[in-house]
Tab-separated table of C-alpha atoms in Angstrom:
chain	number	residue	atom	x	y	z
A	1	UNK	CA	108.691	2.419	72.628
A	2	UNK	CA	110.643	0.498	69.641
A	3	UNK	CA	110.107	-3.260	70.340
A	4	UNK	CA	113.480	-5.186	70.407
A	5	UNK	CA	114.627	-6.544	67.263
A	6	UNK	CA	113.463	-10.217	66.291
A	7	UNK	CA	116.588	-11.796	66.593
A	8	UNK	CA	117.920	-10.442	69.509
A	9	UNK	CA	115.003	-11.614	71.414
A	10	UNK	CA	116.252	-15.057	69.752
A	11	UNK	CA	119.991	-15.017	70.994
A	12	UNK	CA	118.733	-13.876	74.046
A	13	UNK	CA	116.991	-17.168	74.746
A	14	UNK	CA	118.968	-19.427	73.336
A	15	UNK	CA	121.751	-17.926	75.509
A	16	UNK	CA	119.529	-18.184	78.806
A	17	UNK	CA	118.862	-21.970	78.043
A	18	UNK	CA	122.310	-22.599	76.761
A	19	UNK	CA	123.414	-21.085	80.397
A	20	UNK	CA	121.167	-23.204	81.737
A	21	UNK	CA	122.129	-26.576	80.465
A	22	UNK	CA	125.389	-25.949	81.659
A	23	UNK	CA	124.737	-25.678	84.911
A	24	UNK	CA	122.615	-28.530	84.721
A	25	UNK	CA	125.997	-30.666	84.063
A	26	UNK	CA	127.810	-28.938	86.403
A	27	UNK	CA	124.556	-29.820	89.283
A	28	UNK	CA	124.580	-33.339	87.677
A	29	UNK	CA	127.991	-33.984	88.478
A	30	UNK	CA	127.869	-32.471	91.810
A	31	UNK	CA	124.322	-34.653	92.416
A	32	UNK	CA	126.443	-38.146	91.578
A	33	UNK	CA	129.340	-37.300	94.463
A	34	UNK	CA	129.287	-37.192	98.093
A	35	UNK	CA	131.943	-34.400	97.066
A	36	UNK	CA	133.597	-33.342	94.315
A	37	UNK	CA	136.108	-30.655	93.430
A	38	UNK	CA	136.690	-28.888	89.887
A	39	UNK	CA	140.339	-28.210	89.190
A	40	UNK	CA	142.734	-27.278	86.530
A	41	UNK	CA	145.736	-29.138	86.300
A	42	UNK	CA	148.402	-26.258	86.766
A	43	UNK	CA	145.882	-24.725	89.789
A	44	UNK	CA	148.315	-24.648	93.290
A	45	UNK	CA	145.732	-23.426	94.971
A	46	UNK	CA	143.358	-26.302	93.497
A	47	UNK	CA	146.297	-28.622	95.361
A	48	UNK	CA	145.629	-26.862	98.102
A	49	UNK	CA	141.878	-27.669	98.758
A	50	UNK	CA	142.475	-31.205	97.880
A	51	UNK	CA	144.825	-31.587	100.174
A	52	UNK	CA	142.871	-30.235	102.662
A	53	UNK	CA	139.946	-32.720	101.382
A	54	UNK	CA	142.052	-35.477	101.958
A	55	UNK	CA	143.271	-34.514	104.800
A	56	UNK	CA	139.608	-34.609	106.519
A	57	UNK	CA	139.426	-38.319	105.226
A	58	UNK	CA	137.554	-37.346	101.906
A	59	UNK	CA	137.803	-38.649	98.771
A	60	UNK	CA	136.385	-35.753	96.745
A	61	UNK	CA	135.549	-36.330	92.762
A	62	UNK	CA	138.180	-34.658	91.144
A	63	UNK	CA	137.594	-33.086	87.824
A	64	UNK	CA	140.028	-31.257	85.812
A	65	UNK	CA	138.535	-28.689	83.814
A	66	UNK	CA	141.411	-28.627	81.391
A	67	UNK	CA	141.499	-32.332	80.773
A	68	UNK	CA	138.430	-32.919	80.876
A	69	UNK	CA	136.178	-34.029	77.945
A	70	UNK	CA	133.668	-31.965	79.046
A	71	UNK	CA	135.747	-29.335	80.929
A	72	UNK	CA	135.071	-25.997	78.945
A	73	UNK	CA	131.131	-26.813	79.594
A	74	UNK	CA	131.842	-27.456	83.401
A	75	UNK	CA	133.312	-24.272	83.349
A	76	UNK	CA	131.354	-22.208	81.710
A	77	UNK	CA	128.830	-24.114	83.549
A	78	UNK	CA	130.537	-23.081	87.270
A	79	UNK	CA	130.875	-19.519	85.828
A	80	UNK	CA	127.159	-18.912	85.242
A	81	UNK	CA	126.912	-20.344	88.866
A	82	UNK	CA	128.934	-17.181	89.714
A	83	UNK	CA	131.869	-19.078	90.676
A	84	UNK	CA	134.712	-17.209	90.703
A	85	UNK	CA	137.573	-17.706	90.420
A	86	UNK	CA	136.387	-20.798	88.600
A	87	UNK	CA	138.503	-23.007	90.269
A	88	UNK	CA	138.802	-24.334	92.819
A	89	UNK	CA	135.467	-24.921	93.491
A	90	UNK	CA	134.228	-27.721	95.928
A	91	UNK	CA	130.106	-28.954	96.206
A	92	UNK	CA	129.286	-31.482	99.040
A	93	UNK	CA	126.135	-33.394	99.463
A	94	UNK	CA	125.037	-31.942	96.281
A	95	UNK	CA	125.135	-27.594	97.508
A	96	UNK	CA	127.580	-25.706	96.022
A	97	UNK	CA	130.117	-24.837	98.615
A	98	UNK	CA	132.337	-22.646	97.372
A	99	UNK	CA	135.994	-21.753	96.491
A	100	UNK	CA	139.103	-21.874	98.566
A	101	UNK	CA	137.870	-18.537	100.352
A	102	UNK	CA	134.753	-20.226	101.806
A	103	UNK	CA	136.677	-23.708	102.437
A	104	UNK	CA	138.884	-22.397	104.464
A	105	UNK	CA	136.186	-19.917	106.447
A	106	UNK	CA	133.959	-23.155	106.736
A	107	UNK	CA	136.877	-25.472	107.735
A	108	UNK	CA	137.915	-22.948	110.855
A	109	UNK	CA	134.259	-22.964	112.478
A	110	UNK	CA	134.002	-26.859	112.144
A	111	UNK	CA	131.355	-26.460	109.038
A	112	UNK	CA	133.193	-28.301	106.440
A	113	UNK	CA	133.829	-31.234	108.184
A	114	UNK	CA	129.907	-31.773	109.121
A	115	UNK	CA	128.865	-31.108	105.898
A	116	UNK	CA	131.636	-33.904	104.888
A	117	UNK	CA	129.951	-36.286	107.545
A	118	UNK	CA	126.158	-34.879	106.496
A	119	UNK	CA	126.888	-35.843	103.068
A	120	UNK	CA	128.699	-39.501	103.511
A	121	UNK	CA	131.802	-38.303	102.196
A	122	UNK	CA	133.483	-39.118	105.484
A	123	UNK	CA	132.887	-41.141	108.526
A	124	UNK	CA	134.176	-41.065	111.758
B	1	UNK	CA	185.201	0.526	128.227
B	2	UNK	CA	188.195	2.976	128.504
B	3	UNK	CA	187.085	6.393	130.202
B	4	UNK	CA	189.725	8.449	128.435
B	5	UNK	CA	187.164	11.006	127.524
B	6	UNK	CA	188.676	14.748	127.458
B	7	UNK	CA	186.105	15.618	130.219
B	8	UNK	CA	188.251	14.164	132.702
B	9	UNK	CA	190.547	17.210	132.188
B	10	UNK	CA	188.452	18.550	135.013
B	11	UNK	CA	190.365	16.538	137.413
B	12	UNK	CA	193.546	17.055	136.036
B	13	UNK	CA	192.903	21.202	136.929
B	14	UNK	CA	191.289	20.272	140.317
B	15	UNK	CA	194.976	18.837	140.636
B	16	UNK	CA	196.861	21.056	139.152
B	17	UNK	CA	194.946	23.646	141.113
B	18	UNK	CA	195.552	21.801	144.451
B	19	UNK	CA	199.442	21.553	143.749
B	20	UNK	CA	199.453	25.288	143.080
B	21	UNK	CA	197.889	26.406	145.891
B	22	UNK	CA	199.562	23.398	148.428
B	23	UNK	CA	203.148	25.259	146.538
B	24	UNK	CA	201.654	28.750	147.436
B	25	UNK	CA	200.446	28.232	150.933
B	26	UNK	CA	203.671	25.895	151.639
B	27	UNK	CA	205.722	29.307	151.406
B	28	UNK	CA	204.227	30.568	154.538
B	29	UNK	CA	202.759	27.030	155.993
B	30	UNK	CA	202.091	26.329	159.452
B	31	UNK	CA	200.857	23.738	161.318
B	32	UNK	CA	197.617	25.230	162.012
B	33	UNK	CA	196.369	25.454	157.731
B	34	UNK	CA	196.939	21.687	157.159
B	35	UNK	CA	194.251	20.620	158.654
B	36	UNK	CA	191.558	22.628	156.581
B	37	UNK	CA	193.879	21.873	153.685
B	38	UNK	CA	193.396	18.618	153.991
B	39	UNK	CA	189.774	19.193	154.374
B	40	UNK	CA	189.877	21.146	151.357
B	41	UNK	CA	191.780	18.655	149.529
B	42	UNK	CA	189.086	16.182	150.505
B	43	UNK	CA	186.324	18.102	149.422
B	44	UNK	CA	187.979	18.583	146.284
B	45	UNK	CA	188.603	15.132	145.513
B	46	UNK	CA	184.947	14.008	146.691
B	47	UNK	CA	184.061	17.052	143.783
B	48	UNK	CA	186.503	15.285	141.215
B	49	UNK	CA	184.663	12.052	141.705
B	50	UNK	CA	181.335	13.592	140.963
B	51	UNK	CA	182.427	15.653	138.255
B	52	UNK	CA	183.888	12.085	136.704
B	53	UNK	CA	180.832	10.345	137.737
B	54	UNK	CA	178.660	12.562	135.886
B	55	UNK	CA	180.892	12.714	132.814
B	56	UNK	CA	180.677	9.014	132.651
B	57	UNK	CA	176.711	8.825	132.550
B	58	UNK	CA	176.537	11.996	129.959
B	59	UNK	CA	178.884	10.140	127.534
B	60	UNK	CA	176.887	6.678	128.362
B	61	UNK	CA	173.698	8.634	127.398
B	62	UNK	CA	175.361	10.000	124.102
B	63	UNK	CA	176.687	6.978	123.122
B	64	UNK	CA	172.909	5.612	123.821
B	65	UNK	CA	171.219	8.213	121.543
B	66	UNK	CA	174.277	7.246	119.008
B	67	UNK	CA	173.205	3.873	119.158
B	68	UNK	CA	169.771	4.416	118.047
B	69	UNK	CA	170.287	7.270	115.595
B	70	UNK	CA	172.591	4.498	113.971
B	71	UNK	CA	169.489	2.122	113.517
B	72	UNK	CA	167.164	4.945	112.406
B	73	UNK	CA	170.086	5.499	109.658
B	74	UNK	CA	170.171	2.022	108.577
B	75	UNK	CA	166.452	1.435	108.617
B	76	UNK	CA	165.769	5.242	106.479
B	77	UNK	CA	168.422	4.058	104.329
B	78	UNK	CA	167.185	0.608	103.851
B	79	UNK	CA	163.779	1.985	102.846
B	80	UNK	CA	165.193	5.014	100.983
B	81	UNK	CA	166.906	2.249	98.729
B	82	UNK	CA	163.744	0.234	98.280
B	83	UNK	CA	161.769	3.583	97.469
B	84	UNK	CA	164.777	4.568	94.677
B	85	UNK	CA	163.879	0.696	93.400
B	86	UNK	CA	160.817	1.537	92.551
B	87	UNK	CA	161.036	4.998	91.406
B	88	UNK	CA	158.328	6.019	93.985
B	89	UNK	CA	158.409	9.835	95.231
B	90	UNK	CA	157.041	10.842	98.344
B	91	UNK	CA	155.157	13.670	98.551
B	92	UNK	CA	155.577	16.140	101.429
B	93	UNK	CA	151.682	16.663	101.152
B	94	UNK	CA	150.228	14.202	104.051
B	95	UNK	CA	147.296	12.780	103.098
B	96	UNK	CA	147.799	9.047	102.593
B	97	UNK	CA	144.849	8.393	105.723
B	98	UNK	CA	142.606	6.251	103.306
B	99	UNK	CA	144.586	4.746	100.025
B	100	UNK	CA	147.714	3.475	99.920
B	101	UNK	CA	149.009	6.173	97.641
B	102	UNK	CA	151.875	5.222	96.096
B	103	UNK	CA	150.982	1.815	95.506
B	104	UNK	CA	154.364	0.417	96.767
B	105	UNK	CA	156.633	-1.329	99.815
B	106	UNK	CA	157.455	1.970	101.361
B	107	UNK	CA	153.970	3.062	101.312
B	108	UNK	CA	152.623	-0.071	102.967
B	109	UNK	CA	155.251	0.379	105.234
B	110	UNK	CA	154.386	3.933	106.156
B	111	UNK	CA	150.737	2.644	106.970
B	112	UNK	CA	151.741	-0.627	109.016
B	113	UNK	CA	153.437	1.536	111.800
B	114	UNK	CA	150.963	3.987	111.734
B	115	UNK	CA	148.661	1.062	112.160
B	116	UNK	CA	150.729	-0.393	114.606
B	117	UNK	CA	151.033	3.086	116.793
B	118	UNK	CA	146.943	3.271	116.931
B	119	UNK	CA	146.967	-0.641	117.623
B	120	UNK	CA	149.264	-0.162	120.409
B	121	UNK	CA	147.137	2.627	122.100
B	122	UNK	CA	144.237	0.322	122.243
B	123	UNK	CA	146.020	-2.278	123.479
B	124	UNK	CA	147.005	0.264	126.292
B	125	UNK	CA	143.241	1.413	126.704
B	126	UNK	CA	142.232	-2.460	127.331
B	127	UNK	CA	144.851	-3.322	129.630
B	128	UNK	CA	143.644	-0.022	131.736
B	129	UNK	CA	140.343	-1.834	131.475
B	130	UNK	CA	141.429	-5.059	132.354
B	131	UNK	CA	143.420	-3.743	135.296
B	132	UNK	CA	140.823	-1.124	136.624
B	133	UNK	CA	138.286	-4.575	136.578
B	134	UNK	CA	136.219	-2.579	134.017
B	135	UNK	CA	132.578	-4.343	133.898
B	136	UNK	CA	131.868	-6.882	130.547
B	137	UNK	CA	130.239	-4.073	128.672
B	138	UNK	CA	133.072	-1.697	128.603
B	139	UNK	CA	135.431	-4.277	128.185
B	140	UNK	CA	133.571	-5.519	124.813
B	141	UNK	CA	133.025	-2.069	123.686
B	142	UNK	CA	137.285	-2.007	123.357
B	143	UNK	CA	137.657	-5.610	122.479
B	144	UNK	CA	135.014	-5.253	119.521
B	145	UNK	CA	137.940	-1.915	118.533
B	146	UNK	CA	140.966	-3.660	118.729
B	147	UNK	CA	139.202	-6.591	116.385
B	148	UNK	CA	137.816	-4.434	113.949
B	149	UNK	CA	141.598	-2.786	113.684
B	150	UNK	CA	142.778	-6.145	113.077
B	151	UNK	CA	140.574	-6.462	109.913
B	152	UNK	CA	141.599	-2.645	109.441
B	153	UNK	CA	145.489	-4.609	108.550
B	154	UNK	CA	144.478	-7.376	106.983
B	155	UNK	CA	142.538	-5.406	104.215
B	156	UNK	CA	145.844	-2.729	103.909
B	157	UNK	CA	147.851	-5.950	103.783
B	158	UNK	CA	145.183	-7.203	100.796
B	159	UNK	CA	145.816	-4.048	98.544
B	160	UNK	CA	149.541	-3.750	99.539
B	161	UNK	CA	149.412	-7.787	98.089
B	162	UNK	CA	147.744	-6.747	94.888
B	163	UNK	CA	150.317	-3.895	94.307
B	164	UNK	CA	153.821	-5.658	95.319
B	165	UNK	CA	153.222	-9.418	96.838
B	166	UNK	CA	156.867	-9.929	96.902
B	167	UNK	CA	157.283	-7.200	99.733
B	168	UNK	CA	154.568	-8.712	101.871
B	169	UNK	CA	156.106	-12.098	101.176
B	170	UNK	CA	159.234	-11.086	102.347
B	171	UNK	CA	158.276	-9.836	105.663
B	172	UNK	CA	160.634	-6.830	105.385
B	173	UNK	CA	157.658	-4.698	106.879
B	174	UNK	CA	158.242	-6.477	110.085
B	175	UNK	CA	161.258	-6.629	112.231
B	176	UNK	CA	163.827	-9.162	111.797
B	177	UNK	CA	162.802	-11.543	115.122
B	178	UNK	CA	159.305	-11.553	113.959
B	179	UNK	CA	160.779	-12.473	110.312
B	180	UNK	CA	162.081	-15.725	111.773
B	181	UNK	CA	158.084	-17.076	112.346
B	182	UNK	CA	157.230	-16.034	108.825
B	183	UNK	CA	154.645	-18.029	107.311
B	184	UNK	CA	153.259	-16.712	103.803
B	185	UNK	CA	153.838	-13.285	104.460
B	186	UNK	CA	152.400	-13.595	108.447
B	187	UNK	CA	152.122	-15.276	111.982
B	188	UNK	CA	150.824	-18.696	112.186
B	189	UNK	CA	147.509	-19.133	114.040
B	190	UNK	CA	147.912	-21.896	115.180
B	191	UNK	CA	151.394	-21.680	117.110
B	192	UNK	CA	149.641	-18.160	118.514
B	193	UNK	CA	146.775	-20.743	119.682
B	194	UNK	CA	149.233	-23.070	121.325
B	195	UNK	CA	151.037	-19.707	123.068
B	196	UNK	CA	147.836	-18.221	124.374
B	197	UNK	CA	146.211	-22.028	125.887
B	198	UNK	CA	147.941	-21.645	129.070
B	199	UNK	CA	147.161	-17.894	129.102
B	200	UNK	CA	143.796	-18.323	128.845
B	201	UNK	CA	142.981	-20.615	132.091
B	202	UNK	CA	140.705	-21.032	133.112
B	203	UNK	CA	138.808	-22.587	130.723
B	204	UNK	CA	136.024	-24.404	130.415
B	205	UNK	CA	135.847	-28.541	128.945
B	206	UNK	CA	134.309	-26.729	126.071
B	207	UNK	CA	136.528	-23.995	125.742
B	208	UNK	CA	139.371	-26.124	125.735
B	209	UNK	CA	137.939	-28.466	123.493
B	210	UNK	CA	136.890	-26.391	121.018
B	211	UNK	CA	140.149	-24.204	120.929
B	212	UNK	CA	142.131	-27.442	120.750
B	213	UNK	CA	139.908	-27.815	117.075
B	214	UNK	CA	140.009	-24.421	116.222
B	215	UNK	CA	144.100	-25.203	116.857
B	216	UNK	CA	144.493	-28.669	115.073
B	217	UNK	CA	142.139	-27.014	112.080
B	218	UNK	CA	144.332	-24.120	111.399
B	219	UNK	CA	147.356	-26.063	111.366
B	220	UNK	CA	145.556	-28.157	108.727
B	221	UNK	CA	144.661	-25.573	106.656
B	222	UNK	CA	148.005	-23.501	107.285
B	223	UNK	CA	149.467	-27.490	106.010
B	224	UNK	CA	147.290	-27.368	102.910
B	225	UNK	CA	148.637	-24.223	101.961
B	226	UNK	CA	152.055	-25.011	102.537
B	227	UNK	CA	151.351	-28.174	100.075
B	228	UNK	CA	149.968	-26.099	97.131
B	229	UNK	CA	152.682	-23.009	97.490
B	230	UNK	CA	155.360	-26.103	97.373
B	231	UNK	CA	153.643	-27.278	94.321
B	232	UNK	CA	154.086	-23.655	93.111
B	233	UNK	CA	157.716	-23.871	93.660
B	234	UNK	CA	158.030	-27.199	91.702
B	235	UNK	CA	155.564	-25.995	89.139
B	236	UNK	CA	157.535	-22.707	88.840
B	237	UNK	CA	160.688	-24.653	88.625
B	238	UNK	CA	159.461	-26.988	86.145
B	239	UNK	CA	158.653	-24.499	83.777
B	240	UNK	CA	161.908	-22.278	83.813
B	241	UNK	CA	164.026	-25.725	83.232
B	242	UNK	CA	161.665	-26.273	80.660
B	243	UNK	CA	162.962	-23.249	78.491
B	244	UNK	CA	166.705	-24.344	78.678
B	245	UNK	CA	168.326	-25.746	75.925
B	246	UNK	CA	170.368	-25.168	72.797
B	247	UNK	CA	169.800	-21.382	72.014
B	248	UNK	CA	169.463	-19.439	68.735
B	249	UNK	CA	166.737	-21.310	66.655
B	250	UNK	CA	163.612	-19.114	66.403
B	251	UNK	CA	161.566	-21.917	67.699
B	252	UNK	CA	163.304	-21.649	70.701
B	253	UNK	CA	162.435	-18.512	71.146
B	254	UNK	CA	158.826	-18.722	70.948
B	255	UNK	CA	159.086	-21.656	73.352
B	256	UNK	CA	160.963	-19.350	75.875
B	257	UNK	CA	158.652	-16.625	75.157
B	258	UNK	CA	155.186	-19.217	75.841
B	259	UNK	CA	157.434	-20.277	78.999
B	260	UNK	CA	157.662	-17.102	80.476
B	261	UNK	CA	154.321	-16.103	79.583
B	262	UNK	CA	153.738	-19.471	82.027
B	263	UNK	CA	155.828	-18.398	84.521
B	264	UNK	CA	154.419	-14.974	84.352
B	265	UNK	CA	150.892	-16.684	85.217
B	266	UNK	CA	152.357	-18.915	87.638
B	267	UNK	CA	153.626	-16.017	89.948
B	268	UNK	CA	150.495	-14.322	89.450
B	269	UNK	CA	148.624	-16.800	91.659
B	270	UNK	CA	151.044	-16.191	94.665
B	271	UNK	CA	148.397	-13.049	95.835
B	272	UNK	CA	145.979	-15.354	96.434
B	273	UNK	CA	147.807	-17.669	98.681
B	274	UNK	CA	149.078	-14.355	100.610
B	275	UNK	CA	145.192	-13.584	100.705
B	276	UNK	CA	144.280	-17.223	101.496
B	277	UNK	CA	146.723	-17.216	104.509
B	278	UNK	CA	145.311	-13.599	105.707
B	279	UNK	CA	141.881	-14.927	105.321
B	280	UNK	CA	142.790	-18.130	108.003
B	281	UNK	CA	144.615	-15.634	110.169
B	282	UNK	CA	141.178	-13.231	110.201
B	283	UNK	CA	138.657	-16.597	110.521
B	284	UNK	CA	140.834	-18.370	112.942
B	285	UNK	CA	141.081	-14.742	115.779
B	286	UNK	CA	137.159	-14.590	115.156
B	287	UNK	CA	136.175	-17.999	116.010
B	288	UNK	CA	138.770	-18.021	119.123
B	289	UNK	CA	136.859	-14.704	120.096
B	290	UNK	CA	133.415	-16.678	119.159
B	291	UNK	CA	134.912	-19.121	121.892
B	292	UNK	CA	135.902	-16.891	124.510
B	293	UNK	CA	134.386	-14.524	126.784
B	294	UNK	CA	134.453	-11.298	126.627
B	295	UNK	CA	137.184	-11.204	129.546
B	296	UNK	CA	138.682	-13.943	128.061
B	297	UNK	CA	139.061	-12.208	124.391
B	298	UNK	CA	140.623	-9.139	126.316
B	299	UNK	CA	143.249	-11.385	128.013
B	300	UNK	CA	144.213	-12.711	124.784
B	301	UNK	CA	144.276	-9.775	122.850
B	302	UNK	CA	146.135	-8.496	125.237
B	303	UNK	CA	148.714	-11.236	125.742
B	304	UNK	CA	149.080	-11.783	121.488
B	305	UNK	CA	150.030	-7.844	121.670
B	306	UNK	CA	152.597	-8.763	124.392
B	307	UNK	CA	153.899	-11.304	122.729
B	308	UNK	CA	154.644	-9.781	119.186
B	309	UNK	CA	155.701	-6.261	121.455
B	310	UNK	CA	158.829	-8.995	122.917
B	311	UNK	CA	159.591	-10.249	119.943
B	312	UNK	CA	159.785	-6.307	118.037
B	313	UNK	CA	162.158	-5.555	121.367
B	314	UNK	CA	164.052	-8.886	120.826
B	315	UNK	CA	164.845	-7.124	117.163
B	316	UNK	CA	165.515	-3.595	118.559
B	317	UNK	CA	168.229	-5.165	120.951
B	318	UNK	CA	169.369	-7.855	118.204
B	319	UNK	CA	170.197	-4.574	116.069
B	320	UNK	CA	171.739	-2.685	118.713
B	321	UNK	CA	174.205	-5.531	119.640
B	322	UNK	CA	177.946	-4.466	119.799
B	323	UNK	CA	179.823	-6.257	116.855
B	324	UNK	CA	183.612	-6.733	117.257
């Protein structure tokens, strides 16, 4: 068997540890909030989940991916997390939760708001 | 109504009849004949009276099958137009069981009442159940069918979004009462939660309470939704204002052009909100049936298929009204 050129191997692990640093921001981020939301500005359906947020009595972290200084490496961060679509996408108490599909699934049984009380990012 | 239908000539011979023969036996008339004339004359007017009876409730019944042929016309052409729209042809060939074929309104249409006809034969099926106090085991054997055909629609309704969202937005797949309770292309849970509360009794304290949240968190989502397709709107709005102004510079045009392209993005996210508001419709009937027992989930089934059965009959007579 023809072993791999030298330089692929290369890009292959730069990419794997580039990946991972991004999702280290993205887990950083998420690690500093009771709960926190990535948007983009012109996202509806990003309105949507916030308003449902704050409608629970949360005060989610909101960060816009297309504002934000650091918004193309959140996103490509949230992307290697497999998010998608890559916004909106909500973690609480640290644990990705998901994106509007799973809010609203989560919200319906009662799961979202005891993960919202589990993490501190409401009170009753 | 005036009964001056030309079947009534049959009375006019009964009397011409009776005045011929009343002229013809009155040539040789005696006293003896009158009486059985006038028993033949009331016989014969008891026969005109049925005979006008019965042409009353054949032309009732033709101007009934009229009536509905009329709203099969305006319906086929209504959907003929919308086919010729979209350049789809039908093919005689039947086939269309699994895809949605054409990929358009009338196709989706085509499926929903076939959908609806196989729904409504369940529906039947568990109310036999119901009524011939079938045991828990048979009953959830039929209430775990008419479920699973509810997620049958809601995936037809998914590709039907992908292909034309502005069709299932419109609600012109469903009939015009059920049109008036449109939200985002559907019902809204959680007014079919506050319908079905007193049906449901009785209940217990933690039945109630927890279909009282499962009813206060679908209006909160359906709310949330609302917010962000409103922000749609505005956003939507925003941009096509945006590209008005003095016309005829070529930087104009490239700004209308990158405005459109905008707009063009902005519409595309309206499939997910249909899908969004499908998905709370789907979560919120599995966590009431999560609630419920299994007697419980056939009652409501049963009485959600009522309701939406009054409201398609509300339509049929809305479009059968007379109009002056």
């Amino acid at each position: 068997m023809d072993k791999p050129p030298l330089n692929n191997i290369v890009s292959r692990i730069k990419h794997t540890s580039i990946k991972g640093e991004l999702m280290e921001i993205v887990r950083e981020v998420a690690r500093k909030n009771a709960a926190v939301i990535f948007t983009k500005s012109w996202c509806c359906m990003c309105h949507s989940m916030k308003a449902l947020l704050y409608e629970l009595g949360a005060s989610p972290a909101v960060y816009e991916l297309d504002q934000h200084v650091n918004g193309t490496q959140m996103e490509w961060g949230l992307r290697a997390l497999g998010c998608c679509p890559v916004v909106p996408v909500v973690f609480i108490g640290g644990t990705l939760v998901g994106s509007a599909e799973d809010i609203i699934s989560l919200h319906v049984d009662g799961s979202l708001k005891h993960m919202l009380i589990n993490a501190k990012a409401i009170w009753l | 109504m005036e009964d001056a239908s030309p079947r009534t000539d049959s009375s006019t011979d009964a009397d011409t009849e009776d005045k011929m023969s009343n002229q013809l036996q009155g040539i040789g008339a005696s006293d003896g004949s009158d009486k059985s004339r006038d028993q033949k004359t009331l016989r014969r007017l008891a026969q005109n009276r049925e005979a006008a009876r019965k042409s009353r409730l054949r032309k009732k019944a033709y101007v009934q099958q009229l009536e509905s042929s009329r709203m099969k016309l305006t319906q086929l052409e209504q959907e003929l137009q919308r086919a010729r729209q979209q350049g789809i042809f039908i093919s005689s060939s039947g086939d269309q069981s699994q895809s949605i074929g054409g990929n358009g309104a009338l196709a989706f249409d085509v499926e929903y009442a076939r959908w609806l006809e196989e729904h409504n034969k369940r529906i039947n099926e568990l109310r036999g159940a119901v009524n011939s106090h079938a045991g828990d085991g048979e009953l959830r054997i039929i209430v775990d069918g008419v479920v699973s055909q509810h997620d049958d629609i809601f995936r037809i309704k998914g590709d039907a979004a992908k292909a034309d969202v502005f069709h299932i937005l419109s609600g012109m797949w469903k009939t015009p009462a059920e049109r008036c309770f449109l939200w985002l292309g559907g019902f809204r849970s959680s007014e079919l939660l506050k319908l079905l509360i007193n049906q449901l009794e009785p209940l217990t304290e933690q039945q109630l309470l927890a279909i009282n949240n499962l009813q206060q968190s679908s209006q909160q989502a359906e709310d949330a939704l609302s917010q962000g397709m409103e922000a749609l709107q505005q956003s939507l709005a925003e941009t096509l204002a945006g590209s008005l102004g003095p016309t005829g510079s070529s930087g104009n045009v490239a700004n209308y052009m990158g405005q459109m392209a905008m707009a063009m993005g902005k519409l595309g996210t309206l499939e997910g909100f249909i899908r969004q508001a499908d998905n709370l419709r789907q979560q919120t009937l599995q966590q009431m049936h999560r609630i419920l027992t299994t007697r419980q989930s056939a009652r409501a089934l049963l009485a959600i298929s009522d309701y939406f059965s009054r409201l398609r009959a509300l339509s049929s007579l809305w479009l059968a009204r007379p109009r002056e």
